[in-house]
Short mmCIF file of C-alpha atoms (C1' of nucleotides) in Angstrom, two decimals:
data_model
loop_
_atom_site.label_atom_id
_atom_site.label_comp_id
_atom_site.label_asym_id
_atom_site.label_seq_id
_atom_site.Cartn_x
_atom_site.Cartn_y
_atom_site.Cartn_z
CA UNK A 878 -10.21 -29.93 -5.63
CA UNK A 879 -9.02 -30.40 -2.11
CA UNK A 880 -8.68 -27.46 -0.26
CA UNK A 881 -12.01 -27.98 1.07
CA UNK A 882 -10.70 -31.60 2.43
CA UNK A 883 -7.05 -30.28 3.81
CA UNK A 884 -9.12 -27.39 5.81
CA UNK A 885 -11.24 -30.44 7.37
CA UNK A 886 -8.60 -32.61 7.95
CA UNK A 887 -6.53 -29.69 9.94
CA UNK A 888 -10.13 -28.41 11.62
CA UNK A 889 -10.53 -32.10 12.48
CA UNK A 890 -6.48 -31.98 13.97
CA UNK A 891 -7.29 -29.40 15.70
CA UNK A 892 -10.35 -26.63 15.68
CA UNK A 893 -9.18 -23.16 14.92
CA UNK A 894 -9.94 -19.71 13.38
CA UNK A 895 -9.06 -19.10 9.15
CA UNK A 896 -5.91 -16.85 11.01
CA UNK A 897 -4.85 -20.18 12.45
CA UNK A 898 -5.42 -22.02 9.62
CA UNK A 899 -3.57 -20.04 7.15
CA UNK A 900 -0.43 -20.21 9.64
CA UNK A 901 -0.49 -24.15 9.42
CA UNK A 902 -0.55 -23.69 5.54
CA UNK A 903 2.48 -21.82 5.86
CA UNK A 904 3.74 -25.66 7.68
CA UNK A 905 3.08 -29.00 8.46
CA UNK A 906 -0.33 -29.76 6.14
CA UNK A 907 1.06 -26.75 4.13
CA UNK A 908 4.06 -28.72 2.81
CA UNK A 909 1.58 -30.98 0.68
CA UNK A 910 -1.48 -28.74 0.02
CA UNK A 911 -0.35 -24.49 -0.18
CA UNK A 912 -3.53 -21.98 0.38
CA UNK A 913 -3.20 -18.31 1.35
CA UNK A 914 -5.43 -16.98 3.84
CA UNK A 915 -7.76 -15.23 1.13
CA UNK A 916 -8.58 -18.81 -0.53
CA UNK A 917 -9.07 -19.94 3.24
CA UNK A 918 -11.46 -17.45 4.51
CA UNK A 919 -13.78 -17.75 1.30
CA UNK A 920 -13.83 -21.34 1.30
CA UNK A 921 -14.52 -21.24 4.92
CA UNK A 922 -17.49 -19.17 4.14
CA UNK A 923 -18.43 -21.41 1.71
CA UNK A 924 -18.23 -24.84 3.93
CA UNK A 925 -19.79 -22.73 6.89
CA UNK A 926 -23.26 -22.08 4.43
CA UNK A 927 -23.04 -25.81 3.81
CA UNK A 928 -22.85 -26.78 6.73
CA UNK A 929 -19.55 -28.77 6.64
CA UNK A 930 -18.30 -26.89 9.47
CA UNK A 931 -19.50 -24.80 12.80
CA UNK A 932 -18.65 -21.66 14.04
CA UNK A 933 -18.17 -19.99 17.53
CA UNK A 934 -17.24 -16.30 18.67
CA UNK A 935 -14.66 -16.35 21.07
CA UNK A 936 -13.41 -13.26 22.85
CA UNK A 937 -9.64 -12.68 23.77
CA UNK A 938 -8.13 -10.67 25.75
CA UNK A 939 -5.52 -8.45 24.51
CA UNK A 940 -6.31 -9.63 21.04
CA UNK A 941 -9.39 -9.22 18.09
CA UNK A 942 -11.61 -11.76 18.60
CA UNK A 943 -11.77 -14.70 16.80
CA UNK A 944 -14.01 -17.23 14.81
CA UNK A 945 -13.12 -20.83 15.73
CA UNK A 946 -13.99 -23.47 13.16
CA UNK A 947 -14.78 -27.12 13.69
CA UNK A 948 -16.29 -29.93 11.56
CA UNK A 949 -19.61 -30.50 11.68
CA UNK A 950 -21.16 -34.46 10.71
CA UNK A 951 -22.25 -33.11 6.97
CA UNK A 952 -17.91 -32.28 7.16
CA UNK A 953 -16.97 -35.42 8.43
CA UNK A 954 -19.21 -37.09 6.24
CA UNK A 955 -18.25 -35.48 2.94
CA UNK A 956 -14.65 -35.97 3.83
CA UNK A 957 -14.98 -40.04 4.22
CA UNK A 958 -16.99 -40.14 0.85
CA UNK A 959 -14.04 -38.39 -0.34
CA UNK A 960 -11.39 -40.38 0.73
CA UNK A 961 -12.39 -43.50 -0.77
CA UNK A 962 -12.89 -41.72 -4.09
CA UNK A 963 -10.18 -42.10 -6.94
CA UNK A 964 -8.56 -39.24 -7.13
CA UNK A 965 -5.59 -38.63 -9.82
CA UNK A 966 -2.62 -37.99 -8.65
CA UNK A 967 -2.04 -34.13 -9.03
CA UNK A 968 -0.39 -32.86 -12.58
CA UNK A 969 3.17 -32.24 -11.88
CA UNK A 970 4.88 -28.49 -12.71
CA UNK A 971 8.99 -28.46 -12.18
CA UNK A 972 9.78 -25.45 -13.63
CA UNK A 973 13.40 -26.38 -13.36
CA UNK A 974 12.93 -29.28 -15.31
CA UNK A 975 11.62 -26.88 -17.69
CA UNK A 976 14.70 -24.66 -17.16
CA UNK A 977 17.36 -27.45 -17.83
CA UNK A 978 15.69 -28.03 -21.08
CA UNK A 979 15.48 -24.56 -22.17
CA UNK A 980 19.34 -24.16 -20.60
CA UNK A 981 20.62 -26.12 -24.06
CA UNK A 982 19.70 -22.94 -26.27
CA UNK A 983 21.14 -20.26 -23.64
CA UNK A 984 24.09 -21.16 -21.54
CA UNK A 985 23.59 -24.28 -19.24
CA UNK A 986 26.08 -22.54 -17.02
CA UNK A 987 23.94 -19.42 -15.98
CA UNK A 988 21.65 -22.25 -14.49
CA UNK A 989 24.34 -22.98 -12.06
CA UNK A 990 23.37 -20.58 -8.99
CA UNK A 991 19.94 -21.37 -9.40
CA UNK A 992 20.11 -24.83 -9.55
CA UNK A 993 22.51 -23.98 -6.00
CA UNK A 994 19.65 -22.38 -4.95
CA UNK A 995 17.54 -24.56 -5.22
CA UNK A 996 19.50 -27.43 -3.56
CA UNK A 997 19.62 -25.23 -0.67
CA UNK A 998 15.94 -24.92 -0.61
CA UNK A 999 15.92 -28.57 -0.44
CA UNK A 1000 18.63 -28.77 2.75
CA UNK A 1001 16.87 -26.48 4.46
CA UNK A 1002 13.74 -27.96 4.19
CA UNK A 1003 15.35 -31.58 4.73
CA UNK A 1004 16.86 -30.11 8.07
CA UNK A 1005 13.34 -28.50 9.03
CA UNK A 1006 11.50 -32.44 8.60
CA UNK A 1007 14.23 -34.20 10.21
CA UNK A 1008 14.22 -31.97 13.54
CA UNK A 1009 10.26 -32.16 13.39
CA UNK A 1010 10.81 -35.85 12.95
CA UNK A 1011 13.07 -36.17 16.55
CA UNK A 1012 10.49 -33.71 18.07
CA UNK A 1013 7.45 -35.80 17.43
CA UNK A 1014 8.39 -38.80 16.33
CA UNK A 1015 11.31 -39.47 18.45
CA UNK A 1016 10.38 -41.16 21.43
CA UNK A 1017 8.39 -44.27 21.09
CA UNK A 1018 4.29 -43.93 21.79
CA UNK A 1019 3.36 -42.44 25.05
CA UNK A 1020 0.78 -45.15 25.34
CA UNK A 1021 0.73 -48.96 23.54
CA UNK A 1022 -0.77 -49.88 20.91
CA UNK A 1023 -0.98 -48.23 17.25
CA UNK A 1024 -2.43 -44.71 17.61
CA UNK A 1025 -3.64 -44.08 13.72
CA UNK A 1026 -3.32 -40.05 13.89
CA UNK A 1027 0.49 -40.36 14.99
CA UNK A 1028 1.22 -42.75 12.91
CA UNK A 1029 0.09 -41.50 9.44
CA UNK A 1030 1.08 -37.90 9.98
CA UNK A 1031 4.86 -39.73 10.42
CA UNK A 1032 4.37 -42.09 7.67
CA UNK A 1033 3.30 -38.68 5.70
CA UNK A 1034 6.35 -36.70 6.96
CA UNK A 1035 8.57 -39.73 6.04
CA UNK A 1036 7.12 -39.21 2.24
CA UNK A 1037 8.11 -35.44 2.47
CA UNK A 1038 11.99 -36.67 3.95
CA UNK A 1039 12.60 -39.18 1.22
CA UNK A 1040 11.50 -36.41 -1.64
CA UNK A 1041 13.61 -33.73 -0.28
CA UNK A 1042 16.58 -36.42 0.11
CA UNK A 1043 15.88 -37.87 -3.74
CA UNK A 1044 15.40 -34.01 -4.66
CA UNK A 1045 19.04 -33.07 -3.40
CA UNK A 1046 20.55 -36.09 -4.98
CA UNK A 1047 18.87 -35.67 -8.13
CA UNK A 1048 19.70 -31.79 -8.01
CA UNK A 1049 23.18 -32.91 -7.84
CA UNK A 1050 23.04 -35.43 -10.72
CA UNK A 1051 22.27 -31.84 -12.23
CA UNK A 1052 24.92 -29.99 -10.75
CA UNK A 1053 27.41 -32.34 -12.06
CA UNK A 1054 25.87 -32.83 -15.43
CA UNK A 1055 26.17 -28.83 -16.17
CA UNK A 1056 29.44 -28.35 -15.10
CA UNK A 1057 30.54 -30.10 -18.54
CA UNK A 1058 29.47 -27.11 -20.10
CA UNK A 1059 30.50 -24.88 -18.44
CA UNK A 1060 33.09 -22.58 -20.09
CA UNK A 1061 35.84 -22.85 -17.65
CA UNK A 1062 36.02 -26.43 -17.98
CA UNK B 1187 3.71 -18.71 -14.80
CA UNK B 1188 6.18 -20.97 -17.06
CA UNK B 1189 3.66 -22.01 -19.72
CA UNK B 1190 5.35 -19.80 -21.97
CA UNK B 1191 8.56 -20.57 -20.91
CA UNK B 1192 7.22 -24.38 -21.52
CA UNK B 1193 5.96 -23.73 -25.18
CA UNK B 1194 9.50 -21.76 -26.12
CA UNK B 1195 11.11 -24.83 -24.87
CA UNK B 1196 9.43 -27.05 -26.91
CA UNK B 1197 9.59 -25.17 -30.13
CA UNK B 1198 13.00 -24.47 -29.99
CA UNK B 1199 13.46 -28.35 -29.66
CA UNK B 1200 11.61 -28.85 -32.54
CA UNK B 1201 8.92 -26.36 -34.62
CA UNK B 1202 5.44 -27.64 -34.94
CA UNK B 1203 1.66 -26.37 -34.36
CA UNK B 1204 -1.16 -26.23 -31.60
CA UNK B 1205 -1.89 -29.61 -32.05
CA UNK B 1206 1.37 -31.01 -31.78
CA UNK B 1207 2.26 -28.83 -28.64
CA UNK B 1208 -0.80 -30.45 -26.88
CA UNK B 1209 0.38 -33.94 -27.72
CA UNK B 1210 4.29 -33.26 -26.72
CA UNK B 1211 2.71 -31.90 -23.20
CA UNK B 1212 0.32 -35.49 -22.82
CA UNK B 1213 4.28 -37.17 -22.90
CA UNK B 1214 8.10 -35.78 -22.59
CA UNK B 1215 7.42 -31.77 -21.51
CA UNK B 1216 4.32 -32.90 -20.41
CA UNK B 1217 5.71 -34.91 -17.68
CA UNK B 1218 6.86 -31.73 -16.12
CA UNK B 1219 4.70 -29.17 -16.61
CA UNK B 1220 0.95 -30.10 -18.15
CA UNK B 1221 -1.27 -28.10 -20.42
CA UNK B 1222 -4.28 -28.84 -22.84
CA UNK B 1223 -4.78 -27.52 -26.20
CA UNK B 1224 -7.19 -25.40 -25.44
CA UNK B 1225 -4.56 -23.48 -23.20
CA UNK B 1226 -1.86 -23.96 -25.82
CA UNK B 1227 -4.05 -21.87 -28.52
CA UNK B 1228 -4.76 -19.23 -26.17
CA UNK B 1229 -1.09 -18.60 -25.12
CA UNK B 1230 -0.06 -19.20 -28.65
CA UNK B 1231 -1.76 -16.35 -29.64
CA UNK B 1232 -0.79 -13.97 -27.23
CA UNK B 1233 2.89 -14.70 -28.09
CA UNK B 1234 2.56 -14.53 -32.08
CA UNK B 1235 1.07 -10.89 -30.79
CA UNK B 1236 4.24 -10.45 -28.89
CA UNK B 1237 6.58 -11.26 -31.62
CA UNK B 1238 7.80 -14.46 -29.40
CA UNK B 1239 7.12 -16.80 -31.97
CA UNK B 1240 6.85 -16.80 -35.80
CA UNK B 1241 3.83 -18.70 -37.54
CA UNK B 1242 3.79 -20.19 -40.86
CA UNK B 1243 0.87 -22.02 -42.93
CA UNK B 1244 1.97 -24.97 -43.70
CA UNK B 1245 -0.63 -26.90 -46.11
CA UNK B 1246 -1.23 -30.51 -45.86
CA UNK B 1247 -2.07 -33.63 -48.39
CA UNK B 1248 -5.06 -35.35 -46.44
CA UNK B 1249 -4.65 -33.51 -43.53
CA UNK B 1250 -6.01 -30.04 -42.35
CA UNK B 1251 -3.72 -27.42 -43.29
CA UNK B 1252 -1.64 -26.11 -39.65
CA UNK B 1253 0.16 -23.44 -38.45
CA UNK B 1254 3.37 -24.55 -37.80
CA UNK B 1255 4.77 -21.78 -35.29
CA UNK B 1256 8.56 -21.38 -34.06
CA UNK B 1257 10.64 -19.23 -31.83
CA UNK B 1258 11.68 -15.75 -33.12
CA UNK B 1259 14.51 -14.08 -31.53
CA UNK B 1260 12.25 -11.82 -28.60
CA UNK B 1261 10.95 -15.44 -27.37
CA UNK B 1262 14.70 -16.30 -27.03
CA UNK B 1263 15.49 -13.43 -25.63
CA UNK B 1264 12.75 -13.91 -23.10
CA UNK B 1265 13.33 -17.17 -21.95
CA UNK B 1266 17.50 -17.11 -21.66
CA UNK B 1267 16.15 -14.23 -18.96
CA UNK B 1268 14.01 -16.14 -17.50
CA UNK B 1269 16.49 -19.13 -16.80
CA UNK B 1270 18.64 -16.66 -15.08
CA UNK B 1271 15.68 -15.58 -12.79
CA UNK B 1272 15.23 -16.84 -9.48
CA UNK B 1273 11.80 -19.10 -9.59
CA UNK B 1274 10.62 -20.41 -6.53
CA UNK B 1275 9.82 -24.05 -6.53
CA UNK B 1276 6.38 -24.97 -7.33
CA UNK B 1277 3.89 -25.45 -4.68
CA UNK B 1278 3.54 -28.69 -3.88
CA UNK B 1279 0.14 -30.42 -4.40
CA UNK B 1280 0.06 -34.01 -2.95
CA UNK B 1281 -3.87 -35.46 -2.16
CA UNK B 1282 -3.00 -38.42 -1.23
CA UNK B 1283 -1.11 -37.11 1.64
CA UNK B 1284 -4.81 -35.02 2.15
CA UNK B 1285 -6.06 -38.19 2.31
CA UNK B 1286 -3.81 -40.48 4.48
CA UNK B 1287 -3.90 -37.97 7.51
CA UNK B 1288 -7.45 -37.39 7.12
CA UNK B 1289 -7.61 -41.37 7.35
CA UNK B 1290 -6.94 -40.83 11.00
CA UNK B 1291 -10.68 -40.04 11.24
CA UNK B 1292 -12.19 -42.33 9.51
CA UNK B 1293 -10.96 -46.33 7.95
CA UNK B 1294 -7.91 -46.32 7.35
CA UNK B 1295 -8.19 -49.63 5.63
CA UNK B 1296 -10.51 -48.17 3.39
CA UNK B 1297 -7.73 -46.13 1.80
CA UNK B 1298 -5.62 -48.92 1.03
CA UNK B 1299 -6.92 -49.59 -2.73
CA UNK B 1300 -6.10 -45.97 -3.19
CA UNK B 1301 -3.03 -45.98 -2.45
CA UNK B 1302 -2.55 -49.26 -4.19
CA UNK B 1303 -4.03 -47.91 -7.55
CA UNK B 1304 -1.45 -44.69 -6.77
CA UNK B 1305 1.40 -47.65 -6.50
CA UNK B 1306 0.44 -48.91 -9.89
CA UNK B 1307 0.50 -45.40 -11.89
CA UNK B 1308 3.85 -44.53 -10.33
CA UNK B 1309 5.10 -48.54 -11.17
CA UNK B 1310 3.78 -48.01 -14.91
CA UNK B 1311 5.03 -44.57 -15.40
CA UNK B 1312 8.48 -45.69 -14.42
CA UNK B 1313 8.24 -48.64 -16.84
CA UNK B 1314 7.64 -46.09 -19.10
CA UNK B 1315 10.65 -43.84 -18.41
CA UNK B 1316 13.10 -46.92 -18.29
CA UNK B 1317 12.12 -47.92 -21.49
CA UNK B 1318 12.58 -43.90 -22.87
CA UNK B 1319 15.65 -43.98 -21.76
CA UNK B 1320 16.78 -47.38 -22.80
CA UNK B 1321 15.69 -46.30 -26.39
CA UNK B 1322 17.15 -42.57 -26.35
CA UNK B 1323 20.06 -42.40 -24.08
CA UNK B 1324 21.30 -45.83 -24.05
CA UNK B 1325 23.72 -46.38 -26.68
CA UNK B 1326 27.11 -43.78 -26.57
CA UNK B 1327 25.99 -40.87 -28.34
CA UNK B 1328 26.03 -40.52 -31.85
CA UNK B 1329 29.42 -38.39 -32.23
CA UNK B 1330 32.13 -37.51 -29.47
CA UNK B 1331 31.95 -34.31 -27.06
CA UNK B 1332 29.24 -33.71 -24.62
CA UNK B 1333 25.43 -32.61 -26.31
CA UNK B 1334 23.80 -30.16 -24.43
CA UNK B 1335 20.55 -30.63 -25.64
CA UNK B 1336 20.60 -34.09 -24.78
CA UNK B 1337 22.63 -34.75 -21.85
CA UNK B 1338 20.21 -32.28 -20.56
CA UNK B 1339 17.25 -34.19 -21.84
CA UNK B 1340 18.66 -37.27 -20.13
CA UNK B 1341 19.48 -35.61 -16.67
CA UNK B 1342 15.50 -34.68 -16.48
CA UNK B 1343 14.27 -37.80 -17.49
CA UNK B 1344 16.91 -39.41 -14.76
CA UNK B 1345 14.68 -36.65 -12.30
CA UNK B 1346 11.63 -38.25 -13.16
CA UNK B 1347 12.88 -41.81 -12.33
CA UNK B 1348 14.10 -41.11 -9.12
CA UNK B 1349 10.61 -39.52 -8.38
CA UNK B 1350 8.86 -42.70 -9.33
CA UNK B 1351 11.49 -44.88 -7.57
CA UNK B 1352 11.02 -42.87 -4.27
CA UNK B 1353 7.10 -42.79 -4.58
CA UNK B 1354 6.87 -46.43 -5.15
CA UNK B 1355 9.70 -46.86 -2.17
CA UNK B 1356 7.14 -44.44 0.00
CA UNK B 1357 3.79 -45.59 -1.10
CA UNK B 1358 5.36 -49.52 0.32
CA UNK B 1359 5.90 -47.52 3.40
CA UNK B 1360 2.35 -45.99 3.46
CA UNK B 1361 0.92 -49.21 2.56
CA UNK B 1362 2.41 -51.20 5.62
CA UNK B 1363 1.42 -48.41 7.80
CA UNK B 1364 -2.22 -48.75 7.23
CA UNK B 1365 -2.25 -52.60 7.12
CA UNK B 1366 -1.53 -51.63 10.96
CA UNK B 1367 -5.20 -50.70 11.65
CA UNK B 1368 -6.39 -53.20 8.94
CA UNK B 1369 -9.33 -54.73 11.20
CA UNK B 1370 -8.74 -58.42 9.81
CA UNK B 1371 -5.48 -57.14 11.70
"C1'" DT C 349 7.03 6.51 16.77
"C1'" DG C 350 7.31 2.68 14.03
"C1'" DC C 351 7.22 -2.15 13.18
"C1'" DA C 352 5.49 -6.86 13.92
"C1'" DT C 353 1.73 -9.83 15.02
"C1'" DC C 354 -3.14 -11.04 15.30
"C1'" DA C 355 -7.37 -11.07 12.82
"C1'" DT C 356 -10.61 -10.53 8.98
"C1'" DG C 357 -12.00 -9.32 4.85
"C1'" DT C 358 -12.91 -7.19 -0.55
"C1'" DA C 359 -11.70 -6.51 -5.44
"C1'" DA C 360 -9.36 -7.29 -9.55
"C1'" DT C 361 -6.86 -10.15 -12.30
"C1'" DC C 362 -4.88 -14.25 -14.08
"C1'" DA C 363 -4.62 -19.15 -14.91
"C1'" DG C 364 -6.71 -23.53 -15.58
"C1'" DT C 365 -10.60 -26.68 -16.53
"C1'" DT C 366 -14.76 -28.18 -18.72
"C1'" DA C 367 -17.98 -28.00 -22.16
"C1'" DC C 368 -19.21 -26.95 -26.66
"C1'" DA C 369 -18.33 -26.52 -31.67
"C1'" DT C 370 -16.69 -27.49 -36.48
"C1'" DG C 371 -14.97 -30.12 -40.23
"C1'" DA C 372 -11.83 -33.14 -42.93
"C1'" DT C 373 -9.67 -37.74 -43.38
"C1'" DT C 374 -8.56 -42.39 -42.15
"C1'" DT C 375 -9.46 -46.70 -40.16
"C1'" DT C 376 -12.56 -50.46 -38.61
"C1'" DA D 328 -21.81 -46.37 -41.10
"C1'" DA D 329 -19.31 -45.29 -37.11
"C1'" DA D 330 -15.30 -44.25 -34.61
"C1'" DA D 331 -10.71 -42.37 -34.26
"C1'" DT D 332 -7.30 -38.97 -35.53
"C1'" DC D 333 -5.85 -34.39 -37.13
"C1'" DA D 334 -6.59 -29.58 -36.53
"C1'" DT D 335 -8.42 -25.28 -34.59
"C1'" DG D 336 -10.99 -22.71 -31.94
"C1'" DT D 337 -14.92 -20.10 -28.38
"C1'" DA D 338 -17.41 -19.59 -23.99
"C1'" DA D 339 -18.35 -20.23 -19.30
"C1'" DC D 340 -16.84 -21.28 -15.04
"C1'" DT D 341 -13.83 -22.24 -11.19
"C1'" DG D 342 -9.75 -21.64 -8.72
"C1'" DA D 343 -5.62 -19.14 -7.37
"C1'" DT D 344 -2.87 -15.04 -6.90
"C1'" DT D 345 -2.02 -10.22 -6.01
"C1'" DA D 346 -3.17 -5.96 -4.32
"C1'" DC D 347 -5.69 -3.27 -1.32
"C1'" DA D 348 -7.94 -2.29 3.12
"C1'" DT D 349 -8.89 -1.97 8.18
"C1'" DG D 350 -7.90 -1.91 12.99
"C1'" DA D 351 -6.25 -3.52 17.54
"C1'" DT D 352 -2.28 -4.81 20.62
"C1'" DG D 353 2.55 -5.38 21.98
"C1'" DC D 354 7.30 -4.49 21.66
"C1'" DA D 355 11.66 -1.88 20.77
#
DNA sequence: TGCATCATGTAATCAGTTACATGATTTT
DNA sequence: AAAATCATGTAACTGATTACATGATGCA
């Protein structure tokens, strides 16, 4: 289980309140590790009793208060122990793959649109990375030398452009290979 | 949930019991969506009560007698609807890519045998697939005209290369990235 | 007035994992 | 004699999703 390590490496980003959190889910750290802001808030509870994490009222003005999170040691601590732990990679579910399978006892054709949906997904997505890519990646370092937090949230990004890119040219490869059955043809 | 939708594949490809349902989902459908027996019986058994699937005893010579179950016309029914539904893609579950931004704040060099023992898995899995398809796909099929069944087969398994290819291509990337802040650097 | 955003939570349900359990046969 | 394979299951727990709930502020 991870959540518990996403939520300190984004606290350790950046301190923030479970609200804030649950909007970065929705991007950037959320494109490799999804949580809704009901799984945040209880786990938050949970690392706050253990201590993984610290907690501080702060008042706004014009908007509900606010409990900003940030790692404590015992946080920072359990996160290194966990890094160098073997973890396996996580089980795979493509329930398209599943669908392409199933689509030899129906009509591979109906799959069509969806599988069109799907690439569009993908596009979108692809456009979303790239544009975050020339936004923050861009321009070469502000300052010399390797900085290690720029550098591996691009190397990470770079992961998520090449699967989106393999993802549309793979979801072609399917395109192409049902339109031989489909009934017009 | 497409665990159903997973099983129905299966058995339509070919009838069989529990057992064998668990060890089809350690290899082929279980390279795209994963499951263990004891999730197989349970959702078995809720679909024999649902009239999705038929069961039969089928009695062995030195082997425990098994239910051999197969898909019975409501489980058809239910998944050529469900290809036609719009699914949304999985949610995407990657630790490693927990891991290398948490790096930031703490050794990055420490992560490097990770990653490396990530490399491996992906470089062994795709051995695997090569040789799969080397073995089913790569004479000219049997007869002329295209096979749904497996053409579709094939166009999966071609999925599941290009997802090792890229993560191998990607976990190179990663891998120079952190020899960056290697301190022997 | 109504809708969107900010902010935090509870409750119920569903899915998935881990541990435990049994018993026959086959192989080492 | 012990270990591996075939075959089926139950029970307990953990994690994730969905629905429900509240209440303030800001904007159209």
């Amino acid at each position: 289980m991870a959540l518990e390590h996403a939520i300190l490496v984004s606290l350790l980003e950046k301190p923030g309140s479970g609200y804030e959190l649950a909007r970065r889910f929705e991007r950037s750290i959320g494109y490799f590790w999804t949580a809704t802001h009901q799984q945040i808030y209880r786990v938050l509870k949970r690392m706050e009793s253990d201590g993984w994490v610290d907690v501080r009222d702060v008042a706004q003005y014009g908007r509900p208060d606010k409990k900003e999170y940030s790692v404590a040691d015992p946080g920072r601590a359990a996160l290194a122990a966990w890094l160098t732990e073997a973890t396996e990679p996580e089980s795979v579910r493509h329930d398209l793959a599943v669908k392409i399978r199933g689509a030899a006892f129906g009509d591979p054709a109906a799959l069509i649109s969806e599988v069109e949906r799907h690439r569009q997904a993908h596009t979108d997505r692809l456009a979303h990375y790239l544009a975050g890519e020339a936004r923050d990646f861009g321009d070469p370092p502000p300052h010399g030398g390797p900085d290690a937090e720029r550098e591996l949230q691009h190397v990470v990004l770079r992961g998520g452009i090449a699967y989106e890119r393999m993802m549309i040219a793979w979801l072609d490869d399917v395109l192409a290979t049902l339109a031989h059955f489909d009934t017009d043809h």
